Amino acid sequence: MLPALFLYARPVLRRGRRPATGHGMAKRRQSSDRDPGRGGLREMSLMHIFRDSAARRDSRDQGRRYTEGERDLTVLSQKRREGASEESLRRNLARDIASLMNTIRLDVCVDLADNPRVRNSVINHGFQDMDTIWRENRTPGDLAHAIREALIRNEPRLRAETLEVRLDEIAPTVDQRLTFEIIAEMIADPTDIPLQFYAEVDPAAGKIAMKRMQGDA
């Protein structure tokens, strides 16, 4: 599952700039709001660029270039400068979370107690196996907490203080599957993007299925 380890990129920072926080973030958002060139589009990660290129099968096309002033820029560079639509950002996040939910962490099969840096790195990306989750979190509330902690640990695009995981009102099915509603905000520039989706936990099959994800194609 090594390729899955590299699906998650933190917000893109331009060279020479420090991460904006507090008042600096507010000023940055105001600046983006005033940028008429973006037309409501948002900043995007490098992985987003790579995926779009793979979908169009144009990564090896050397002829798609244009000149802006004295700089020769590729079409992909221009796309990153212009930004991405909210729908596109939702779609990419939905794909990554669906993958995360069904990726088992390395420390499930390898003892990382003596390697805390490895345990806390992207190498240990994923969820615990379903048997462990179900054994250690017998109540729906405990299971919701485990899902929330896994999302905070693995998905930096979600704003942790807005993340809520709660049992859906629908009663458990005959095979004891549970559905959890997940509400959060995705960090974005100029404004964060609200999200709502559902995780269906099937203890018998050992799987978590994502349902009704906004932006899911």
PDB file of C-alpha atoms in Angstrom:
ATOM      1  CA  MET A   1       0.000   0.000   0.000  1.00  0.00           C
ATOM      2  CA  LEU A   2       2.982   2.344  -0.282  1.00  0.00           C
ATOM      3  CA  PRO A   3       1.448   4.515  -3.067  1.00  0.00           C
ATOM      4  CA  ALA A   4      -1.396   5.446  -0.725  1.00  0.00           C
ATOM      5  CA  LEU A   5       1.080   7.007   1.676  1.00  0.00           C
ATOM      6  CA  PHE A   6       1.709   9.904  -0.651  1.00  0.00           C
ATOM      7  CA  LEU A   7      -1.859  10.925  -1.416  1.00  0.00           C
ATOM      8  CA  TYR A   8      -1.994  13.477   1.343  1.00  0.00           C
ATOM      9  CA  ALA A   9      -0.313  16.844   0.851  1.00  0.00           C
ATOM     10  CA  ARG A  10      -0.508  19.733   3.265  1.00  0.00           C
ATOM     11  CA  PRO A  11      -1.691  23.107   1.965  1.00  0.00           C
ATOM     12  CA  VAL A  12       0.687  24.443  -0.669  1.00  0.00           C
ATOM     13  CA  LEU A  13       3.129  27.139   0.463  1.00  0.00           C
ATOM     14  CA  ARG A  14       4.928  29.339  -2.007  1.00  0.00           C
ATOM     15  CA  ARG A  15       8.696  29.621  -1.699  1.00  0.00           C
ATOM     16  CA  GLY A  16       9.827  32.108   0.912  1.00  0.00           C
ATOM     17  CA  ARG A  17       6.445  32.325   2.644  1.00  0.00           C
ATOM     18  CA  ARG A  18       5.620  31.148   6.151  1.00  0.00           C
ATOM     19  CA  PRO A  19       2.299  29.489   7.026  1.00  0.00           C
ATOM     20  CA  ALA A  20      -0.285  32.172   7.758  1.00  0.00           C
ATOM     21  CA  THR A  21      -2.121  32.034  11.081  1.00  0.00           C
ATOM     22  CA  GLY A  22      -4.475  34.296  12.990  1.00  0.00           C
ATOM     23  CA  HIS A  23      -4.501  37.848  11.677  1.00  0.00           C
ATOM     24  CA  GLY A  24      -2.104  36.860   8.893  1.00  0.00           C
ATOM     25  CA  MET A  25      -4.552  34.258   7.608  1.00  0.00           C
ATOM     26  CA  ALA A  26      -7.365  36.815   7.640  1.00  0.00           C
ATOM     27  CA  LYS A  27      -5.255  39.265   5.632  1.00  0.00           C
ATOM     28  CA  ARG A  28      -4.324  36.520   3.185  1.00  0.00           C
ATOM     29  CA  ARG A  29      -7.969  35.593   2.662  1.00  0.00           C
ATOM     30  CA  GLN A  30      -8.907  39.232   2.085  1.00  0.00           C
ATOM     31  CA  SER A  31      -6.124  39.458  -0.486  1.00  0.00           C
ATOM     32  CA  SER A  32      -7.391  36.341  -2.286  1.00  0.00           C
ATOM     33  CA  ASP A  33     -10.940  37.668  -2.235  1.00  0.00           C
ATOM     34  CA  ARG A  34      -9.744  40.770  -4.049  1.00  0.00           C
ATOM     35  CA  ASP A  35      -7.890  38.824  -6.731  1.00  0.00           C
ATOM     36  CA  PRO A  36     -10.121  39.097  -9.832  1.00  0.00           C
ATOM     37  CA  GLY A  37      -7.954  36.620 -11.740  1.00  0.00           C
ATOM     38  CA  ARG A  38      -9.070  33.681  -9.609  1.00  0.00           C
ATOM     39  CA  GLY A  39     -12.756  34.136 -10.354  1.00  0.00           C
ATOM     40  CA  GLY A  40     -13.784  32.303  -7.171  1.00  0.00           C
ATOM     41  CA  LEU A  41     -11.274  29.470  -7.671  1.00  0.00           C
ATOM     42  CA  ARG A  42      -9.143  28.154  -4.805  1.00  0.00           C
ATOM     43  CA  GLU A  43      -5.544  27.151  -4.194  1.00  0.00           C
ATOM     44  CA  MET A  44      -4.757  23.520  -5.007  1.00  0.00           C
ATOM     45  CA  SER A  45      -2.124  20.971  -3.999  1.00  0.00           C
ATOM     46  CA  LEU A  46       0.513  19.409  -6.242  1.00  0.00           C
ATOM     47  CA  MET A  47      -1.232  16.031  -5.974  1.00  0.00           C
ATOM     48  CA  HIS A  48      -4.369  17.661  -7.367  1.00  0.00           C
ATOM     49  CA  ILE A  49      -2.339  18.810 -10.397  1.00  0.00           C
ATOM     50  CA  PHE A  50      -0.876  15.339 -10.944  1.00  0.00           C
ATOM     51  CA  ARG A  51      -4.293  13.687 -10.780  1.00  0.00           C
ATOM     52  CA  ASP A  52      -5.840  16.101 -13.254  1.00  0.00           C
ATOM     53  CA  SER A  53      -2.953  15.537 -15.640  1.00  0.00           C
ATOM     54  CA  ALA A  54      -3.258  11.753 -15.330  1.00  0.00           C
ATOM     55  CA  ALA A  55      -6.994  11.940 -16.001  1.00  0.00           C
ATOM     56  CA  ARG A  56      -6.387  13.991 -19.167  1.00  0.00           C
ATOM     57  CA  ARG A  57      -3.383  11.832 -20.169  1.00  0.00           C
ATOM     58  CA  ASP A  58      -1.421  14.945 -21.102  1.00  0.00           C
ATOM     59  CA  SER A  59       1.591  14.658 -18.766  1.00  0.00           C
ATOM     60  CA  ARG A  60       3.914  13.752 -21.664  1.00  0.00           C
ATOM     61  CA  ASP A  61       2.566  16.362 -24.062  1.00  0.00           C
ATOM     62  CA  GLN A  62       5.521  18.703 -24.583  1.00  0.00           C
ATOM     63  CA  GLY A  63       3.750  20.879 -27.125  1.00  0.00           C
ATOM     64  CA  ARG A  64       1.259  22.525 -24.782  1.00  0.00           C
ATOM     65  CA  ARG A  65       3.258  25.599 -23.803  1.00  0.00           C
ATOM     66  CA  TYR A  66       2.794  29.334 -24.009  1.00  0.00           C
ATOM     67  CA  THR A  67       4.860  32.394 -23.186  1.00  0.00           C
ATOM     68  CA  GLU A  68       3.911  34.960 -20.561  1.00  0.00           C
ATOM     69  CA  GLY A  69       6.313  37.883 -20.614  1.00  0.00           C
ATOM     70  CA  GLU A  70       9.811  36.412 -20.443  1.00  0.00           C
ATOM     71  CA  ARG A  71       8.711  33.192 -18.729  1.00  0.00           C
ATOM     72  CA  ASP A  72       7.765  30.003 -20.522  1.00  0.00           C
ATOM     73  CA  LEU A  73       5.054  28.269 -18.493  1.00  0.00           C
ATOM     74  CA  THR A  74       3.299  24.950 -18.995  1.00  0.00           C
ATOM     75  CA  VAL A  75      -0.470  24.710 -19.031  1.00  0.00           C
ATOM     76  CA  LEU A  76      -0.282  22.795 -15.742  1.00  0.00           C
ATOM     77  CA  SER A  77       1.612  25.663 -14.115  1.00  0.00           C
ATOM     78  CA  GLN A  78      -1.057  28.068 -15.294  1.00  0.00           C
ATOM     79  CA  LYS A  79      -3.788  25.832 -13.870  1.00  0.00           C
ATOM     80  CA  ARG A  80      -2.122  25.826 -10.482  1.00  0.00           C
ATOM     81  CA  ARG A  81      -1.765  29.616 -10.581  1.00  0.00           C
ATOM     82  CA  GLU A  82      -5.441  30.046 -11.402  1.00  0.00           C
ATOM     83  CA  GLY A  83      -6.700  27.570  -8.798  1.00  0.00           C
ATOM     84  CA  ALA A  84      -9.337  24.843  -8.574  1.00  0.00           C
ATOM     85  CA  SER A  85     -13.106  24.792  -8.221  1.00  0.00           C
ATOM     86  CA  GLU A  86     -14.800  23.875  -4.940  1.00  0.00           C
ATOM     87  CA  GLU A  87     -16.315  20.794  -6.591  1.00  0.00           C
ATOM     88  CA  SER A  88     -12.890  19.612  -7.723  1.00  0.00           C
ATOM     89  CA  LEU A  89     -11.408  20.022  -4.235  1.00  0.00           C
ATOM     90  CA  ARG A  90     -14.318  18.106  -2.716  1.00  0.00           C
ATOM     91  CA  ARG A  91     -13.888  15.306  -5.251  1.00  0.00           C
ATOM     92  CA  ASN A  92     -10.177  14.916  -4.479  1.00  0.00           C
ATOM     93  CA  LEU A  93     -10.777  14.904  -0.725  1.00  0.00           C
ATOM     94  CA  ALA A  94     -13.589  12.352  -1.069  1.00  0.00           C
ATOM     95  CA  ARG A  95     -11.277  10.048  -2.985  1.00  0.00           C
ATOM     96  CA  ASP A  96      -8.520  10.340  -0.380  1.00  0.00           C
ATOM     97  CA  ILE A  97     -10.795   9.789   2.618  1.00  0.00           C
ATOM     98  CA  ALA A  98     -12.340   6.706   1.001  1.00  0.00           C
ATOM     99  CA  SER A  99      -8.811   5.334   0.528  1.00  0.00           C
ATOM    100  CA  LEU A 100      -7.800   6.269   4.081  1.00  0.00           C
ATOM    101  CA  MET A 101     -10.788   4.512   5.619  1.00  0.00           C
ATOM    102  CA  ASN A 102      -9.719   1.183   4.093  1.00  0.00           C
ATOM    103  CA  THR A 103      -5.937   1.444   4.540  1.00  0.00           C
ATOM    104  CA  ILE A 104      -4.596  -0.493   7.544  1.00  0.00           C
ATOM    105  CA  ARG A 105      -1.842   1.146   9.580  1.00  0.00           C
ATOM    106  CA  LEU A 106       1.653  -0.339   9.639  1.00  0.00           C
ATOM    107  CA  ASP A 107       1.661  -0.696  13.432  1.00  0.00           C
ATOM    108  CA  VAL A 108      -1.173  -3.221  13.176  1.00  0.00           C
ATOM    109  CA  CYS A 109       1.318  -5.832  11.973  1.00  0.00           C
ATOM    110  CA  VAL A 110       4.674  -4.300  13.048  1.00  0.00           C
ATOM    111  CA  ASP A 111       5.444  -3.218  16.617  1.00  0.00           C
ATOM    112  CA  LEU A 112       6.504   0.438  16.425  1.00  0.00           C
ATOM    113  CA  ALA A 113       6.696   1.047  20.181  1.00  0.00           C
ATOM    114  CA  ASP A 114      10.462   1.629  19.944  1.00  0.00           C
ATOM    115  CA  ASN A 115      10.102   3.830  16.857  1.00  0.00           C
ATOM    116  CA  PRO A 116       7.863   6.762  17.834  1.00  0.00           C
ATOM    117  CA  ARG A 117       8.918   8.887  14.861  1.00  0.00           C
ATOM    118  CA  VAL A 118       7.923   6.156  12.440  1.00  0.00           C
ATOM    119  CA  ARG A 119       4.678   5.603  14.346  1.00  0.00           C
ATOM    120  CA  ASN A 120       3.784   9.296  14.003  1.00  0.00           C
ATOM    121  CA  SER A 121       4.857   9.640  10.363  1.00  0.00           C
ATOM    122  CA  VAL A 122       3.037   9.077   7.063  1.00  0.00           C
ATOM    123  CA  ILE A 123       4.589   5.611   6.931  1.00  0.00           C
ATOM    124  CA  ASN A 124       2.040   4.625   9.588  1.00  0.00           C
ATOM    125  CA  HIS A 125      -0.810   6.108   7.558  1.00  0.00           C
ATOM    126  CA  GLY A 126      -4.295   4.584   7.856  1.00  0.00           C
ATOM    127  CA  PHE A 127      -6.805   3.097  10.285  1.00  0.00           C
ATOM    128  CA  GLN A 128      -6.455   0.290  12.775  1.00  0.00           C
ATOM    129  CA  ASP A 129      -7.826  -3.003  11.517  1.00  0.00           C
ATOM    130  CA  MET A 130     -11.561  -3.374  12.093  1.00  0.00           C
ATOM    131  CA  ASP A 131     -11.166  -6.235  14.598  1.00  0.00           C
ATOM    132  CA  THR A 132      -9.047  -4.018  16.846  1.00  0.00           C
ATOM    133  CA  ILE A 133     -11.351  -1.019  16.453  1.00  0.00           C
ATOM    134  CA  TRP A 134     -14.430  -3.088  17.274  1.00  0.00           C
ATOM    135  CA  ARG A 135     -12.731  -4.849  20.218  1.00  0.00           C
ATOM    136  CA  GLU A 136     -11.460  -1.620  21.813  1.00  0.00           C
ATOM    137  CA  ASN A 137     -14.512   0.548  21.036  1.00  0.00           C
ATOM    138  CA  ARG A 138     -17.601  -1.444  21.919  1.00  0.00           C
ATOM    139  CA  THR A 139     -20.041   1.477  22.084  1.00  0.00           C
ATOM    140  CA  PRO A 140     -21.045   3.660  19.100  1.00  0.00           C
ATOM    141  CA  GLY A 141     -19.723   6.710  20.948  1.00  0.00           C
ATOM    142  CA  ASP A 142     -16.282   5.144  21.372  1.00  0.00           C
ATOM    143  CA  LEU A 143     -16.248   4.100  17.728  1.00  0.00           C
ATOM    144  CA  ALA A 144     -17.164   7.627  16.619  1.00  0.00           C
ATOM    145  CA  HIS A 145     -14.274   8.974  18.705  1.00  0.00           C
ATOM    146  CA  ALA A 146     -11.855   6.486  17.093  1.00  0.00           C
ATOM    147  CA  ILE A 147     -12.947   7.551  13.593  1.00  0.00           C
ATOM    148  CA  ARG A 148     -12.564  11.239  14.486  1.00  0.00           C
ATOM    149  CA  GLU A 149      -9.067  10.737  15.900  1.00  0.00           C
ATOM    150  CA  ALA A 150      -7.998   8.804  12.801  1.00  0.00           C
ATOM    151  CA  LEU A 151      -9.249  11.582  10.504  1.00  0.00           C
ATOM    152  CA  ILE A 152      -7.457  14.272  12.519  1.00  0.00           C
ATOM    153  CA  ARG A 153      -4.241  12.235  12.542  1.00  0.00           C
ATOM    154  CA  ASN A 154      -4.208  11.431   8.829  1.00  0.00           C
ATOM    155  CA  GLU A 155      -6.021  14.219   6.975  1.00  0.00           C
ATOM    156  CA  PRO A 156      -4.495  17.699   7.485  1.00  0.00           C
ATOM    157  CA  ARG A 157      -6.962  19.325   5.081  1.00  0.00           C
ATOM    158  CA  LEU A 158      -9.754  18.924   7.650  1.00  0.00           C
ATOM    159  CA  ARG A 159      -9.962  21.658  10.284  1.00  0.00           C
ATOM    160  CA  ALA A 160      -9.825  19.622  13.502  1.00  0.00           C
ATOM    161  CA  GLU A 161     -11.948  21.940  15.646  1.00  0.00           C
ATOM    162  CA  THR A 162     -14.860  21.682  13.177  1.00  0.00           C
ATOM    163  CA  LEU A 163     -14.771  17.877  12.843  1.00  0.00           C
ATOM    164  CA  GLU A 164     -17.801  16.070  14.285  1.00  0.00           C
ATOM    165  CA  VAL A 165     -18.506  12.325  14.051  1.00  0.00           C
ATOM    166  CA  ARG A 166     -21.851  11.127  15.364  1.00  0.00           C
ATOM    167  CA  LEU A 167     -24.060   8.080  15.025  1.00  0.00           C
ATOM    168  CA  ASP A 168     -26.697   8.501  12.345  1.00  0.00           C
ATOM    169  CA  GLU A 169     -30.304   8.246  13.490  1.00  0.00           C
ATOM    170  CA  ILE A 170     -30.822   5.177  11.306  1.00  0.00           C
ATOM    171  CA  ALA A 171     -30.940   2.034  13.480  1.00  0.00           C
ATOM    172  CA  PRO A 172     -28.244  -0.662  13.017  1.00  0.00           C
ATOM    173  CA  THR A 173     -28.957  -3.158  10.253  1.00  0.00           C
ATOM    174  CA  VAL A 174     -29.527  -6.883  10.803  1.00  0.00           C
ATOM    175  CA  ASP A 175     -25.797  -7.546  10.307  1.00  0.00           C
ATOM    176  CA  GLN A 176     -24.953  -4.820  12.874  1.00  0.00           C
ATOM    177  CA  ARG A 177     -23.639  -2.265  10.396  1.00  0.00           C
ATOM    178  CA  LEU A 178     -23.533   1.261  11.841  1.00  0.00           C
ATOM    179  CA  THR A 179     -23.665   4.547   9.943  1.00  0.00           C
ATOM    180  CA  PHE A 180     -21.867   7.658  11.207  1.00  0.00           C
ATOM    181  CA  GLU A 181     -22.453  11.202   9.997  1.00  0.00           C
ATOM    182  CA  ILE A 182     -19.239  13.195   9.591  1.00  0.00           C
ATOM    183  CA  ILE A 183     -19.296  17.001   9.424  1.00  0.00           C
ATOM    184  CA  ALA A 184     -16.200  19.161   8.992  1.00  0.00           C
ATOM    185  CA  GLU A 185     -14.642  22.078   7.144  1.00  0.00           C
ATOM    186  CA  MET A 186     -11.858  21.654   4.614  1.00  0.00           C
ATOM    187  CA  ILE A 187      -9.080  24.227   4.876  1.00  0.00           C
ATOM    188  CA  ALA A 188      -9.058  26.294   1.696  1.00  0.00           C
ATOM    189  CA  ASP A 189      -8.172  29.732   0.408  1.00  0.00           C
ATOM    190  CA  PRO A 190      -9.975  32.161   0.311  1.00  0.00           C
ATOM    191  CA  THR A 191     -12.627  30.448   2.498  1.00  0.00           C
ATOM    192  CA  ASP A 192     -12.985  27.034   4.108  1.00  0.00           C
ATOM    193  CA  ILE A 193     -15.335  24.532   2.448  1.00  0.00           C
ATOM    194  CA  PRO A 194     -18.120  22.836   4.481  1.00  0.00           C
ATOM    195  CA  LEU A 195     -18.311  19.047   4.172  1.00  0.00           C
ATOM    196  CA  GLN A 196     -20.823  16.369   5.110  1.00  0.00           C
ATOM    197  CA  PHE A 197     -20.529  12.639   4.438  1.00  0.00           C
ATOM    198  CA  TYR A 198     -21.340   9.263   5.990  1.00  0.00           C
ATOM    199  CA  ALA A 199     -19.216   6.280   7.013  1.00  0.00           C
ATOM    200  CA  GLU A 200     -20.890   2.867   7.113  1.00  0.00           C
ATOM    201  CA  VAL A 201     -19.005   0.499   9.433  1.00  0.00           C
ATOM    202  CA  ASP A 202     -19.383  -3.229   8.759  1.00  0.00           C
ATOM    203  CA  PRO A 203     -17.647  -5.103  11.631  1.00  0.00           C
ATOM    204  CA  ALA A 204     -18.315  -8.535  10.118  1.00  0.00           C
ATOM    205  CA  ALA A 205     -16.639  -7.709   6.795  1.00  0.00           C
ATOM    206  CA  GLY A 206     -13.981  -5.511   8.409  1.00  0.00           C
ATOM    207  CA  LYS A 207     -14.694  -2.582   6.073  1.00  0.00           C
ATOM    208  CA  ILE A 208     -15.745   1.054   6.200  1.00  0.00           C
ATOM    209  CA  ALA A 209     -17.711   2.328   3.198  1.00  0.00           C
ATOM    210  CA  MET A 210     -18.125   6.020   2.421  1.00  0.00           C
ATOM    211  CA  LYS A 211     -21.665   7.109   1.512  1.00  0.00           C
ATOM    212  CA  ARG A 212     -23.123  10.321   0.109  1.00  0.00           C
ATOM    213  CA  MET A 213     -19.815  12.145  -0.073  1.00  0.00           C
ATOM    214  CA  GLN A 214     -20.097  15.634  -1.546  1.00  0.00           C
ATOM    215  CA  GLY A 215     -18.058  15.797  -4.712  1.00  0.00           C
ATOM    216  CA  ASP A 216     -17.811  12.008  -5.025  1.00  0.00           C
ATOM    217  CA  ALA A 217     -18.048  11.010  -8.662  1.00  0.00           C
TER     218      ALA A 217
END
